[in-house]
Coordinates of C-alpha atoms in Angstrom, one line a residue:
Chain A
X1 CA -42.3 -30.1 126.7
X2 CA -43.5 -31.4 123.3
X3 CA -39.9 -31.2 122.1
X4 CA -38.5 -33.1 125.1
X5 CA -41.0 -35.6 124.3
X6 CA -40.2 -36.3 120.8
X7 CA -36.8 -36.8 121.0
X8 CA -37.3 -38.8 124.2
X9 CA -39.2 -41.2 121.2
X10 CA -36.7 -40.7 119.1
X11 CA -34.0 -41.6 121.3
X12 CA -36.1 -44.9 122.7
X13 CA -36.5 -45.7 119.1
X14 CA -33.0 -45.6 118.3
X15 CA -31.9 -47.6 121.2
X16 CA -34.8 -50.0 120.3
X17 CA -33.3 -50.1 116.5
X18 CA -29.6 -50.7 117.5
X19 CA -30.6 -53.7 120.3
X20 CA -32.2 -55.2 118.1
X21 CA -29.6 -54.9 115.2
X22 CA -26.6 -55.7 117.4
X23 CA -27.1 -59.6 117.7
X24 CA -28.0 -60.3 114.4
X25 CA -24.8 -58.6 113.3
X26 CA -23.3 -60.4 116.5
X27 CA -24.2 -63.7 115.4
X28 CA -22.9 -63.3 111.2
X29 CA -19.6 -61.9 112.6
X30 CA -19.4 -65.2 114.9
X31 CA -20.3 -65.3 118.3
X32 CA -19.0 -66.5 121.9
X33 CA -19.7 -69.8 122.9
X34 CA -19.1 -70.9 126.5
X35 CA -17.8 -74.5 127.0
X36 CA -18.3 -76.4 129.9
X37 CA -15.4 -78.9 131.0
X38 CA -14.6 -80.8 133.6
X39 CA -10.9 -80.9 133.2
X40 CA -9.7 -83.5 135.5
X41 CA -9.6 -86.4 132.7
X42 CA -6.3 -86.8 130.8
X43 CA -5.3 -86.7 127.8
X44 CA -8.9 -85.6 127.2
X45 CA -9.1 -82.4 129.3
X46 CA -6.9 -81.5 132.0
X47 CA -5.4 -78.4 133.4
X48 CA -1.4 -78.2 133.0
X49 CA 1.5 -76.5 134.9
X50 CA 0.1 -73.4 133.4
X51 CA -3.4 -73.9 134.9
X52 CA -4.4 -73.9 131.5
X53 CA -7.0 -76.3 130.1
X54 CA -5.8 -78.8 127.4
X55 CA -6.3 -81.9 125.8
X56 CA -7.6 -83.3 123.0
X57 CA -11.3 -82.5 123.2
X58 CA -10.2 -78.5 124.1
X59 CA -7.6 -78.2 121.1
X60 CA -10.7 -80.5 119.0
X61 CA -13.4 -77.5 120.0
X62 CA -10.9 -74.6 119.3
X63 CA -10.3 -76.2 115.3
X64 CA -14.3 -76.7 115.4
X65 CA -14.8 -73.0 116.2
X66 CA -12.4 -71.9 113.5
X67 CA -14.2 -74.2 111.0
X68 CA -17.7 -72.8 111.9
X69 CA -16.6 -69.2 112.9
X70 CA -17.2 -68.4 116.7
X71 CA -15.6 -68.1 119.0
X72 CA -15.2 -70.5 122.6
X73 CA -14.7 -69.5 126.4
X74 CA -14.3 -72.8 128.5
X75 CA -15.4 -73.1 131.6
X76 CA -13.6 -75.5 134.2
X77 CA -17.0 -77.5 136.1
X78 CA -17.2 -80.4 138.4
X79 CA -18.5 -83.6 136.6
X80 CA -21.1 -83.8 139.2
X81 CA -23.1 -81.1 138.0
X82 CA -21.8 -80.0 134.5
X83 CA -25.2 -81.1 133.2
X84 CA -27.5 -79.5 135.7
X85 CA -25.3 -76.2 135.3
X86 CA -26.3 -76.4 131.3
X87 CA -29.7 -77.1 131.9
X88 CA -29.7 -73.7 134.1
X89 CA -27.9 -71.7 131.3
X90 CA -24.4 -71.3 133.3
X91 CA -23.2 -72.1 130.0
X92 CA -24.2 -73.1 125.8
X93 CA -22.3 -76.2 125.5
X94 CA -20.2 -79.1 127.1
X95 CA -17.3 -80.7 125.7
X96 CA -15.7 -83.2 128.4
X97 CA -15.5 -87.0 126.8
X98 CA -19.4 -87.1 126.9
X99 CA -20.5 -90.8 126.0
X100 CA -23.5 -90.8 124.0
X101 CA -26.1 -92.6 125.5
X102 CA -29.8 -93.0 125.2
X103 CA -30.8 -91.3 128.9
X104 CA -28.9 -88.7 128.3
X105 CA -29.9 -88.5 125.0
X106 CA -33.6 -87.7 126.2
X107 CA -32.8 -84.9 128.6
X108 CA -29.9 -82.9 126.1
X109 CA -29.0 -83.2 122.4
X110 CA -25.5 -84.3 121.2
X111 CA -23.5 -82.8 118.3
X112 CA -22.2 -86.0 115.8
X113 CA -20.0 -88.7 117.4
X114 CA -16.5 -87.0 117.3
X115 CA -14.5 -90.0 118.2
X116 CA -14.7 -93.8 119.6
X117 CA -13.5 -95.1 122.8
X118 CA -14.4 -97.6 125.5
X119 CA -14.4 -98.1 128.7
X120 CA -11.7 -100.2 130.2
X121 CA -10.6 -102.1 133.6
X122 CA -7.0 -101.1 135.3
X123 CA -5.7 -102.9 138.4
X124 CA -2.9 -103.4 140.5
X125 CA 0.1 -105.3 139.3
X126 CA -0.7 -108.0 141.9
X127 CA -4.5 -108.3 141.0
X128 CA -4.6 -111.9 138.9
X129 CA -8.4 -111.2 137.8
X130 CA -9.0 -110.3 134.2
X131 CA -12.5 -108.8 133.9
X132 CA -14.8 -107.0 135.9
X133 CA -16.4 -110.2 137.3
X134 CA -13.1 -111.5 138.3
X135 CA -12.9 -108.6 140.9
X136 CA -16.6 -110.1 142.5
X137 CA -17.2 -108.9 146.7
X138 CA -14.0 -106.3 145.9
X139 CA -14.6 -102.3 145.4
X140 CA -14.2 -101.0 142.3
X141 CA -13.9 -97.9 141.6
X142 CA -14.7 -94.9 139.0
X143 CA -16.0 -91.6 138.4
X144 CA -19.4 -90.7 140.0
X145 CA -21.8 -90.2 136.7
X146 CA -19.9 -91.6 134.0
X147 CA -20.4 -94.6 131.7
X148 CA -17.5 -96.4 133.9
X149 CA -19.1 -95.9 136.7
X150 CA -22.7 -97.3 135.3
X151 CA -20.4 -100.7 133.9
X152 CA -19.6 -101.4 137.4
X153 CA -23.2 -101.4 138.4
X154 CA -24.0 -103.9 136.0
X155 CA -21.7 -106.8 137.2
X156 CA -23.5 -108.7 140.3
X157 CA -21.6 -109.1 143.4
X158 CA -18.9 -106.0 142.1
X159 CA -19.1 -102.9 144.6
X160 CA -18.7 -99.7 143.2
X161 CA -17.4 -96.8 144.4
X162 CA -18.0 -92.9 143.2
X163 CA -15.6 -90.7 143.4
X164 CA -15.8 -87.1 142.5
X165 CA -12.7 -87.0 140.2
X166 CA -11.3 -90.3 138.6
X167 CA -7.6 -89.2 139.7
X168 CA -9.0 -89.5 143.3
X169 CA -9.9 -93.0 142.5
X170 CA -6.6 -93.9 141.1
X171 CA -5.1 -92.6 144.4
X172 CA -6.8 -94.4 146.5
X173 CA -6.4 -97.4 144.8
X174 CA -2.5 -96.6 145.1
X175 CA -3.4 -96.7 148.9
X176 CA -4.7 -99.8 148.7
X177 CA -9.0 -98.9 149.9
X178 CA -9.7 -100.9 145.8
X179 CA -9.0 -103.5 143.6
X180 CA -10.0 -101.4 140.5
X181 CA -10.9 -98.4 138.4
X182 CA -13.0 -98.1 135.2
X183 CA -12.8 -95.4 133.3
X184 CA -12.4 -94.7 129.3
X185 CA -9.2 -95.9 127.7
X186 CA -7.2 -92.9 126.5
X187 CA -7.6 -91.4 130.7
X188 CA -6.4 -95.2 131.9
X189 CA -3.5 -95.3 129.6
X190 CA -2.4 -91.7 131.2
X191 CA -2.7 -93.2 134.3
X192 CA -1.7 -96.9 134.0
X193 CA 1.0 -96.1 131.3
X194 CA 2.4 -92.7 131.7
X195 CA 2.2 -91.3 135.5
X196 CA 5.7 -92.2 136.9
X197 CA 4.0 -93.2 140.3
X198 CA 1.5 -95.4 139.0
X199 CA 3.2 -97.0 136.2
X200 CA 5.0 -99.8 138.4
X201 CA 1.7 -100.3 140.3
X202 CA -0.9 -100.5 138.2
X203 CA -2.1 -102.2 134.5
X204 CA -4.5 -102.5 132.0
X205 CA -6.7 -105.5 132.1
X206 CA -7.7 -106.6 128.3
X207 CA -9.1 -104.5 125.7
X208 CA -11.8 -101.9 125.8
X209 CA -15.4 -103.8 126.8
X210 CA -17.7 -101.1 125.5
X211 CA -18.0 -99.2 122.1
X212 CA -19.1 -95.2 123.1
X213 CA -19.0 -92.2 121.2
X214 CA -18.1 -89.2 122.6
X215 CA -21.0 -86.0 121.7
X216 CA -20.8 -82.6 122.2
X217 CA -23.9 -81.3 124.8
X218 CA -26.1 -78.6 124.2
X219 CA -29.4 -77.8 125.6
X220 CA -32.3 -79.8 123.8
X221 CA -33.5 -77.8 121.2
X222 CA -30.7 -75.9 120.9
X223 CA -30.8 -76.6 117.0
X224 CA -29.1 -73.3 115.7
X225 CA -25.9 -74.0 118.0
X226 CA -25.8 -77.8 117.0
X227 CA -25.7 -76.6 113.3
X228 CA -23.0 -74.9 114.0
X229 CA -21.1 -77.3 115.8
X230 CA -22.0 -80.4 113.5
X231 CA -20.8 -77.9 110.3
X232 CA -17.8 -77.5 112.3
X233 CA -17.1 -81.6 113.2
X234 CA -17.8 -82.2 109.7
X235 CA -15.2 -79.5 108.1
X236 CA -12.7 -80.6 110.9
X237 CA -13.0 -84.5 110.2
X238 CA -12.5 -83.4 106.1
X239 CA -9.3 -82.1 106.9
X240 CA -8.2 -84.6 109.0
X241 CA -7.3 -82.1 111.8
X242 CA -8.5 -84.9 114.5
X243 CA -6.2 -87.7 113.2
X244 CA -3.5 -85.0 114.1
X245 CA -4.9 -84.9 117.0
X246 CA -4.9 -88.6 117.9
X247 CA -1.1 -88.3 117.5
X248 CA -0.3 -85.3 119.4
X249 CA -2.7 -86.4 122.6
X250 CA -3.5 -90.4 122.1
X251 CA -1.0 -93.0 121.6
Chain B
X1 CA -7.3 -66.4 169.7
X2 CA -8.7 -68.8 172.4
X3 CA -9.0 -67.1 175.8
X4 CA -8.1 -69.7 178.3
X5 CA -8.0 -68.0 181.4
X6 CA -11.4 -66.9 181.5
X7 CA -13.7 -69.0 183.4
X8 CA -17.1 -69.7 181.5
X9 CA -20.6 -69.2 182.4
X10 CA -22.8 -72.4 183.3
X11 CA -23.9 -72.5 179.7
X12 CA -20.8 -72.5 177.7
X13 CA -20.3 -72.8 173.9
X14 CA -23.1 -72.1 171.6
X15 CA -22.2 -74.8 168.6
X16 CA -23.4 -75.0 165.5
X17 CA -25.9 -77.3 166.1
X18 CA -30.0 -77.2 165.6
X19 CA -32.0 -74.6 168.1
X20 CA -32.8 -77.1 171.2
X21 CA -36.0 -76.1 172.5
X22 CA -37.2 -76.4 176.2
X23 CA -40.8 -76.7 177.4
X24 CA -40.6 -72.8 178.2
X25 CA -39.9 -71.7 175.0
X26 CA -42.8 -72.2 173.3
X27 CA -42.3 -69.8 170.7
X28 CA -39.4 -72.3 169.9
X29 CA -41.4 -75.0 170.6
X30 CA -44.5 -74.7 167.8
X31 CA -41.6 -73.4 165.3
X32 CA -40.1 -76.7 165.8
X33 CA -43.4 -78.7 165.1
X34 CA -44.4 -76.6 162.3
X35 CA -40.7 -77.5 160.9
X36 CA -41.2 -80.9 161.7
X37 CA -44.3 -81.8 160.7
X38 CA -44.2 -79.9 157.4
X39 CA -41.0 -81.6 156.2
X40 CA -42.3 -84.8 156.8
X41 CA -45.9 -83.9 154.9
X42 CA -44.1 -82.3 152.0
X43 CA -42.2 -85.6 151.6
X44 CA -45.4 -87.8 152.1
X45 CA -46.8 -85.5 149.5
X46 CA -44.4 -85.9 147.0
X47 CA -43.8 -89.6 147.4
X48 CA -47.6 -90.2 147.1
X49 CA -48.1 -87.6 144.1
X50 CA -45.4 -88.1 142.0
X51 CA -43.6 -91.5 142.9
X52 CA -41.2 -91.4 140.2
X53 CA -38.9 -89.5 140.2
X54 CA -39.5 -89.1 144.5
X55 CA -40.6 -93.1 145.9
X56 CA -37.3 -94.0 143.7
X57 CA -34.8 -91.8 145.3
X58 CA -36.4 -92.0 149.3
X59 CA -35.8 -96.0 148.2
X60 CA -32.3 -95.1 147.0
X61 CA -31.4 -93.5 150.2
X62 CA -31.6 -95.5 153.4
X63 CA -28.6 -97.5 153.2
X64 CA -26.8 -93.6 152.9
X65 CA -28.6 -93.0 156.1
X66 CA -26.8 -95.9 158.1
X67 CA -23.6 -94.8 156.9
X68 CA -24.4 -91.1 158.0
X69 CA -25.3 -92.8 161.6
X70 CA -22.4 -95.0 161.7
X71 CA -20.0 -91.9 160.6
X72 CA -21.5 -89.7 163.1
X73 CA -22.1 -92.0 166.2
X74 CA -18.3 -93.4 165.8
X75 CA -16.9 -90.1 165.4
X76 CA -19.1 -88.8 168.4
X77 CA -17.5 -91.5 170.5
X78 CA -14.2 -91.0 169.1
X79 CA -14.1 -87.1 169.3
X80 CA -15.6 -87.9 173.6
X81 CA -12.8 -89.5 174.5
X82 CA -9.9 -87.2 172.2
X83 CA -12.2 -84.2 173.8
X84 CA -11.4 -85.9 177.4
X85 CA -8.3 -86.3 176.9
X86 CA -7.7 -82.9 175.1
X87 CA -9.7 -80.8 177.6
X88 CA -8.1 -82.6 181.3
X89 CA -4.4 -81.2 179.1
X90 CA -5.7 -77.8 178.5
X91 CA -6.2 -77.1 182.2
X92 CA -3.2 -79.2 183.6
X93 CA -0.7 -77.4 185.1
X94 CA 1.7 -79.3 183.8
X95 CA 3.4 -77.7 181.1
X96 CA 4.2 -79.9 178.3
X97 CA 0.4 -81.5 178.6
X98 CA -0.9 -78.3 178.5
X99 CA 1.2 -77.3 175.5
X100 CA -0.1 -80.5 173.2
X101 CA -3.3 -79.9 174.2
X102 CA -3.5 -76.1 173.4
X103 CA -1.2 -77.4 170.1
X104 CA -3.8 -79.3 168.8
X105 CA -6.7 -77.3 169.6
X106 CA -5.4 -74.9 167.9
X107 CA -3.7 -76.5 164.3
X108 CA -7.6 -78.1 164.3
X109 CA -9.5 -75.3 164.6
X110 CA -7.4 -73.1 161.7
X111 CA -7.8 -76.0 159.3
X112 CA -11.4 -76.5 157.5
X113 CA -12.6 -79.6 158.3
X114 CA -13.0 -80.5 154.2
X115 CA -9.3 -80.2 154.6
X116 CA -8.8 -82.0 156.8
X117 CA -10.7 -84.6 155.4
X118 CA -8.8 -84.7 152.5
X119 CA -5.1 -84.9 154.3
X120 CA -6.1 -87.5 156.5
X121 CA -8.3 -89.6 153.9
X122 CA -5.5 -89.0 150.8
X123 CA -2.7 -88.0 151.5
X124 CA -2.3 -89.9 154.6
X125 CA -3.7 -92.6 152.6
X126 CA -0.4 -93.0 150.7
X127 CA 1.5 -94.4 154.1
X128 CA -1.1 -95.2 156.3
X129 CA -3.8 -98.3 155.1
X130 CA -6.6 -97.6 156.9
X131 CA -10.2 -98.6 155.4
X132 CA -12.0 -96.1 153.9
X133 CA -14.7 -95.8 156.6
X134 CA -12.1 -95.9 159.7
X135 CA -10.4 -93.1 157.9
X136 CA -13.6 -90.9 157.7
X137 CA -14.9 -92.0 161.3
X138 CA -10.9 -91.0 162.4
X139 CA -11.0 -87.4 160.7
X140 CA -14.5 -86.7 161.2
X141 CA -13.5 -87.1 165.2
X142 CA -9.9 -85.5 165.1
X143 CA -11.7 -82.5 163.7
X144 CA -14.6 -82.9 166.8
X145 CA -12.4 -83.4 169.1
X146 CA -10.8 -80.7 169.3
X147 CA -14.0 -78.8 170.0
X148 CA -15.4 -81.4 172.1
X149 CA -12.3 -80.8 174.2
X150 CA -12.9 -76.8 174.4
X151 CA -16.2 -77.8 175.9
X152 CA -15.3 -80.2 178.1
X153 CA -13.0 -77.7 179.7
X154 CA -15.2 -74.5 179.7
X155 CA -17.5 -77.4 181.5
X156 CA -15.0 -78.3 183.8
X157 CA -14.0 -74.8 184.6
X158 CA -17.4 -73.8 185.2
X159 CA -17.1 -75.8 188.2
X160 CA -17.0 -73.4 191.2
X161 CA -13.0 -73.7 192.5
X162 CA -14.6 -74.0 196.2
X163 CA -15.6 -77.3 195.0
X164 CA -12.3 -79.1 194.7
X165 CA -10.6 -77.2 197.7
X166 CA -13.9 -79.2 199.8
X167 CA -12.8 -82.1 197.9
X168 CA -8.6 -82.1 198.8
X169 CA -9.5 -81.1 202.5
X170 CA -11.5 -83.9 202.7
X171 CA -8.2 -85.9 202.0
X172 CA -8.8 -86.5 198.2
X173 CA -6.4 -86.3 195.9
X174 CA -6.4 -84.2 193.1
X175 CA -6.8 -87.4 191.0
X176 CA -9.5 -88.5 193.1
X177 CA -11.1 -85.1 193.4
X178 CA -11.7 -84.8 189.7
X179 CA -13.5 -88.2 189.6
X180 CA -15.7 -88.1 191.9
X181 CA -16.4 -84.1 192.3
X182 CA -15.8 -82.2 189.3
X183 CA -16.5 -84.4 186.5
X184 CA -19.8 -85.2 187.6
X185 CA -20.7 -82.2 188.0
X186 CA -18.8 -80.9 184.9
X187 CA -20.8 -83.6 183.2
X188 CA -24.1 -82.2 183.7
X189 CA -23.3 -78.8 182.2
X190 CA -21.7 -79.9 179.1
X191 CA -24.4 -81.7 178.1
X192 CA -26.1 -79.8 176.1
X193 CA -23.4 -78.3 174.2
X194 CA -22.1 -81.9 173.4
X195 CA -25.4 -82.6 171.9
X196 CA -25.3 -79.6 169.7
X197 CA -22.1 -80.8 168.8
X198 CA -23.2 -83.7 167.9
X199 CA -25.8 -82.8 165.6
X200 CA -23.0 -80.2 163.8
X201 CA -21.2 -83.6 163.6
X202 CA -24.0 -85.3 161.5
X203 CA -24.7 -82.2 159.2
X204 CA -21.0 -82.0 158.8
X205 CA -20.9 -85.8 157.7
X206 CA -22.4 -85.0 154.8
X207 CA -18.8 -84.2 154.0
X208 CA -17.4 -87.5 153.8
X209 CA -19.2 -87.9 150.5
X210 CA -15.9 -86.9 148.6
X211 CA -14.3 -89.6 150.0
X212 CA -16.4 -91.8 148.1
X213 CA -18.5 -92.5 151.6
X214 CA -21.7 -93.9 150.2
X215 CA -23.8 -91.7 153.0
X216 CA -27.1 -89.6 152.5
X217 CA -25.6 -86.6 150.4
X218 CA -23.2 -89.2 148.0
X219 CA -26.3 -91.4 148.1
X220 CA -28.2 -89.0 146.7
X221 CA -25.6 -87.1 143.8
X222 CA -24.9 -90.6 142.5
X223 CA -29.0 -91.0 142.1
X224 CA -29.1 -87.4 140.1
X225 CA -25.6 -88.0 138.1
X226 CA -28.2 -91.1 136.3
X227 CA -31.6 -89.3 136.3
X228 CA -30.2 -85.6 135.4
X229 CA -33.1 -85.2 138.7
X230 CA -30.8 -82.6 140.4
X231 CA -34.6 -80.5 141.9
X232 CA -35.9 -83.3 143.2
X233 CA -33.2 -85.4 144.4
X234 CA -31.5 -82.5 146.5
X235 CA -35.0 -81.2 147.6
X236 CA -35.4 -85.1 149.1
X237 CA -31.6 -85.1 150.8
X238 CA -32.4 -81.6 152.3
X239 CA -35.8 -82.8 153.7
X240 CA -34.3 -86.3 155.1
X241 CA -31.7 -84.8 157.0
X242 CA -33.9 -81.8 158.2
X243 CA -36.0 -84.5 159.7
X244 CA -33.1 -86.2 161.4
X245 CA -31.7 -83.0 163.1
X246 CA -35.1 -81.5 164.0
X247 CA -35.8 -85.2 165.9
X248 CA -32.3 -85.4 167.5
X249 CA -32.6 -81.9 168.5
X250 CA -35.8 -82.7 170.2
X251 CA -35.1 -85.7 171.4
X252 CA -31.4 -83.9 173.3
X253 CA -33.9 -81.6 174.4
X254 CA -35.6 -84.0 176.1
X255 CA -32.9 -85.5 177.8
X256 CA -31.5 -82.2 179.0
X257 CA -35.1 -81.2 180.4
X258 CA -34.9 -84.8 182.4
X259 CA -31.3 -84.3 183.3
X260 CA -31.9 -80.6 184.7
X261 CA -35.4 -81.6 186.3
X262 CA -33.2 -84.2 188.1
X263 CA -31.0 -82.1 190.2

């Protein structure tokens, strides 16, 4: 009985010893980070023919991985709740064009800007208006969440319109239900420029009307993964790996 | 898959709809006011204890709830008269009617409703400009109709065939015999089933909110998508349209004791 005993301690000791060693070891040989996306915003993050993820911020988090040493598993999440899903742990971190602003700001913690944008106004080829207030008692359209979406608002007399995905909103302005999207620039120049069915109906209005950043998102007070990411940015932006990039995604 | 030979019971279809409770069911009946009551106290409660974030989204809500109404009492209509229509063709004898009818019935009932939604909002959308609100009403009561129309038969059918052999050797025709004989009486039965029906057609409203249909549910997800309130914001929605189907239900409950009381 005695014998049983001891090495029954033994044994818990051991398993206690190894547990406790394994993610210390885990974390120096580079651990798994799971990356939220919502991938239905070209060039940014979209799924291809393959029904693989891609874009620009998905190729940008692989290079920061190899630059800080872990390793990323995306995770393909509605817009709608990609923040609540982090705040409840579904996953460490979201990469999906992510405007810095100050509400979210209080609620998660952002890696360091990893590239500018704005937001910016596409109509139909008919539409004579050229700014937002132009398009006053019309529906205007844009992604339900986004910094687009919270322009719109702004302008008296515009109505917007929240759509779950932005291409949804681009369709239905094809079928005629609005008078206008917002969204951020690099995702309207896919649509406006590039999509063969859209590209005789629809066009850019102006230049970009807002200056954003785009953040990675973590938890708040999630410093030890922020670390990591920001050493990552940082290595990634000294070797000019995002300019490349810029070419292969944005034009 | 849909047996159409068989004649019904009285009571026909049990829908998807709230439990209607009837002065004999009492069990039923305190269930409901503890239900009732308590959703509208815990919503009191949080409004008066924590007004921010609750006062700001009941505030955000209410023009969500007219478009829920105006979605549901449009497609209610709507989905009556396809339901008419489809449930007179499903027992016609004449072949081709019958065929449509059954056709339809059918192709609805194997398509989820979401889908439905979608193909009739979007990719109907590309050739066909209707507004966006037509185009849910229209959907929300192609989908209905096709199970208002399996209840207005079974209601119809219910109807004891001694009925309308009194009514043609009385020197009615059949026309006339359905009018005046059947229907009413058909009328009476499926009443309650078309108020179940119709409070499965407000819960299923709520789906209309991906087609950018600013109702309760879209109402409330563009409130949290700001506030990053996703507990309290959903907790509200859930509350505001328990209340809603808890006071239909009762109030179709009502009606249907009046109704029966009446005959």
């Amino acid at each position: 009985m005695n014998l049983v005993r001891r090495t029954l301690m033994v044994l818990t000791l051991a398993a206690v010893c190894l547990t406790a060693a394994v993610p210390r070891q885990a974390e120096a040989a580079g651990r798994t980070v799971t990356v939220a996306t919502d991938a239905t915003w070209p060039p940014m993050e979209m799924v291809d023919a393959n029904k693989k993820i891609v874009g620009f911020d998905i190729d940008f988090m692989n290079a920061i991985a190899k630059e800080a040493g872990f390793a990323v598993q995306f995770k393909n999440t509605a817009w709608d709740g990609i923040f609540a899903g982090l705040g409840a742990g579904r996953y460490d971190a979201i990469i999906s064009s992510v405007t810095i602003t100050e509400e979210r700001k209080k609620q998660y913690d952002f890696s360091d800007p990893y590239i500018n944008i704005g937001q910016i106004l596409v109509v139909p080829k008919t539409e004579k208006a050229t700014n937002l207030s132009g398009l006053k008692g019309k529906k205007v359209g844009a992604q339900i969440g986004t910094t687009g979406a919270f322009e719109i608002k702004k302008v008296q007399g515009v109505e917007l319109k929240n759509y779950d995905e932005i291409g949804l909103a681009f369709e239905d302005m094809a079928a005629g239900r609005i008078v206008g999207v917002v969204c951020d620039e690099p995702t309207a120049a896919h649509y406006a420029l590039q999509k063969a069915e859209y590209k005789n109906k629809f066009k850019i209005v102006g230049k970009s009307f807002t200056a954003e950043s785009y953040g990675i998102v973590v938890k708040k007070g999630d410093k030890e993964l922020l670390a990591l990411i920001n050493k990552g940015i940082k290595a990634v932006k000294a070797k000019k790996v995002d300019e490349q990039l810029r070419k292969k995604w944005l034009r | 898959m849909v047996d159409q030979d068989r004649v019904r019971p009285a009571v026909v279809e049990v829908g998807d709809g709230a439990a209607i409770p009837s002065k004999s069911d009492i069990g039923l009946f305190t269930a409901w006011r503890i239900a009732f009551v308590g959703a509208i106290g815990i919503l009191v409660v949080l409004t008066i204890t924590k007004p921010d974030p609750y006062l700001n989204i009941l505030k955000f809500v209410p023009d969500g709830i007219l478009v829920t109404f105006q979605v549901t009492v449009g497609a209610i209509l709507l989905a009556l008269v396809i339901g008419l229509v489809a449930g007179l063709g499903r027992i016609s004898s004449n072949r081709i009617i019958n065929g449509i009818a059954s056709l339809y019935v059918e192709i609805i009932r194997g398509i989820p409703l979401l889908v439905q939604l979608f193909y009739i909002y979007y990719a109907l959308g590309r050739f066909v400009h209707v507004p966006d609100m037509a185009s849910a009403i229209i959907a929300m009561a192609v989908c209905y109709g096709a199970y208002m129309g399996e209840v207005i038969r079974a209601g119809i059918q219910s109807i004891p065939k001694g009925q309308m052999e009194a009514a043609r050797s009385l020197g009615m025709t059949k026309g006339q015999a359905m009018r005046h004989v059947i229907l009413p009486q058909a009328a009476k039965v499926v009443l309650p089933p078309i108020g179940n029906e119709f409070i499965a057609l407000l819960k299923d409203s709520s789906l209309v909110s991906i087609l950018a249909v600013a109702d309760i549910l879209r109402r409330g997800r563009e409130f949290a998508s700001e506030s990053f309130t996703y507990f309290e914001t959903y907790t509200v929605i859930a509350l505001v349209y328990l209340i809603i189907t808890l006071f239909l239900s009762k109030l179709i409950g009502i009606m249907e004791e009046r109704i029966s009381a009446g005959s």
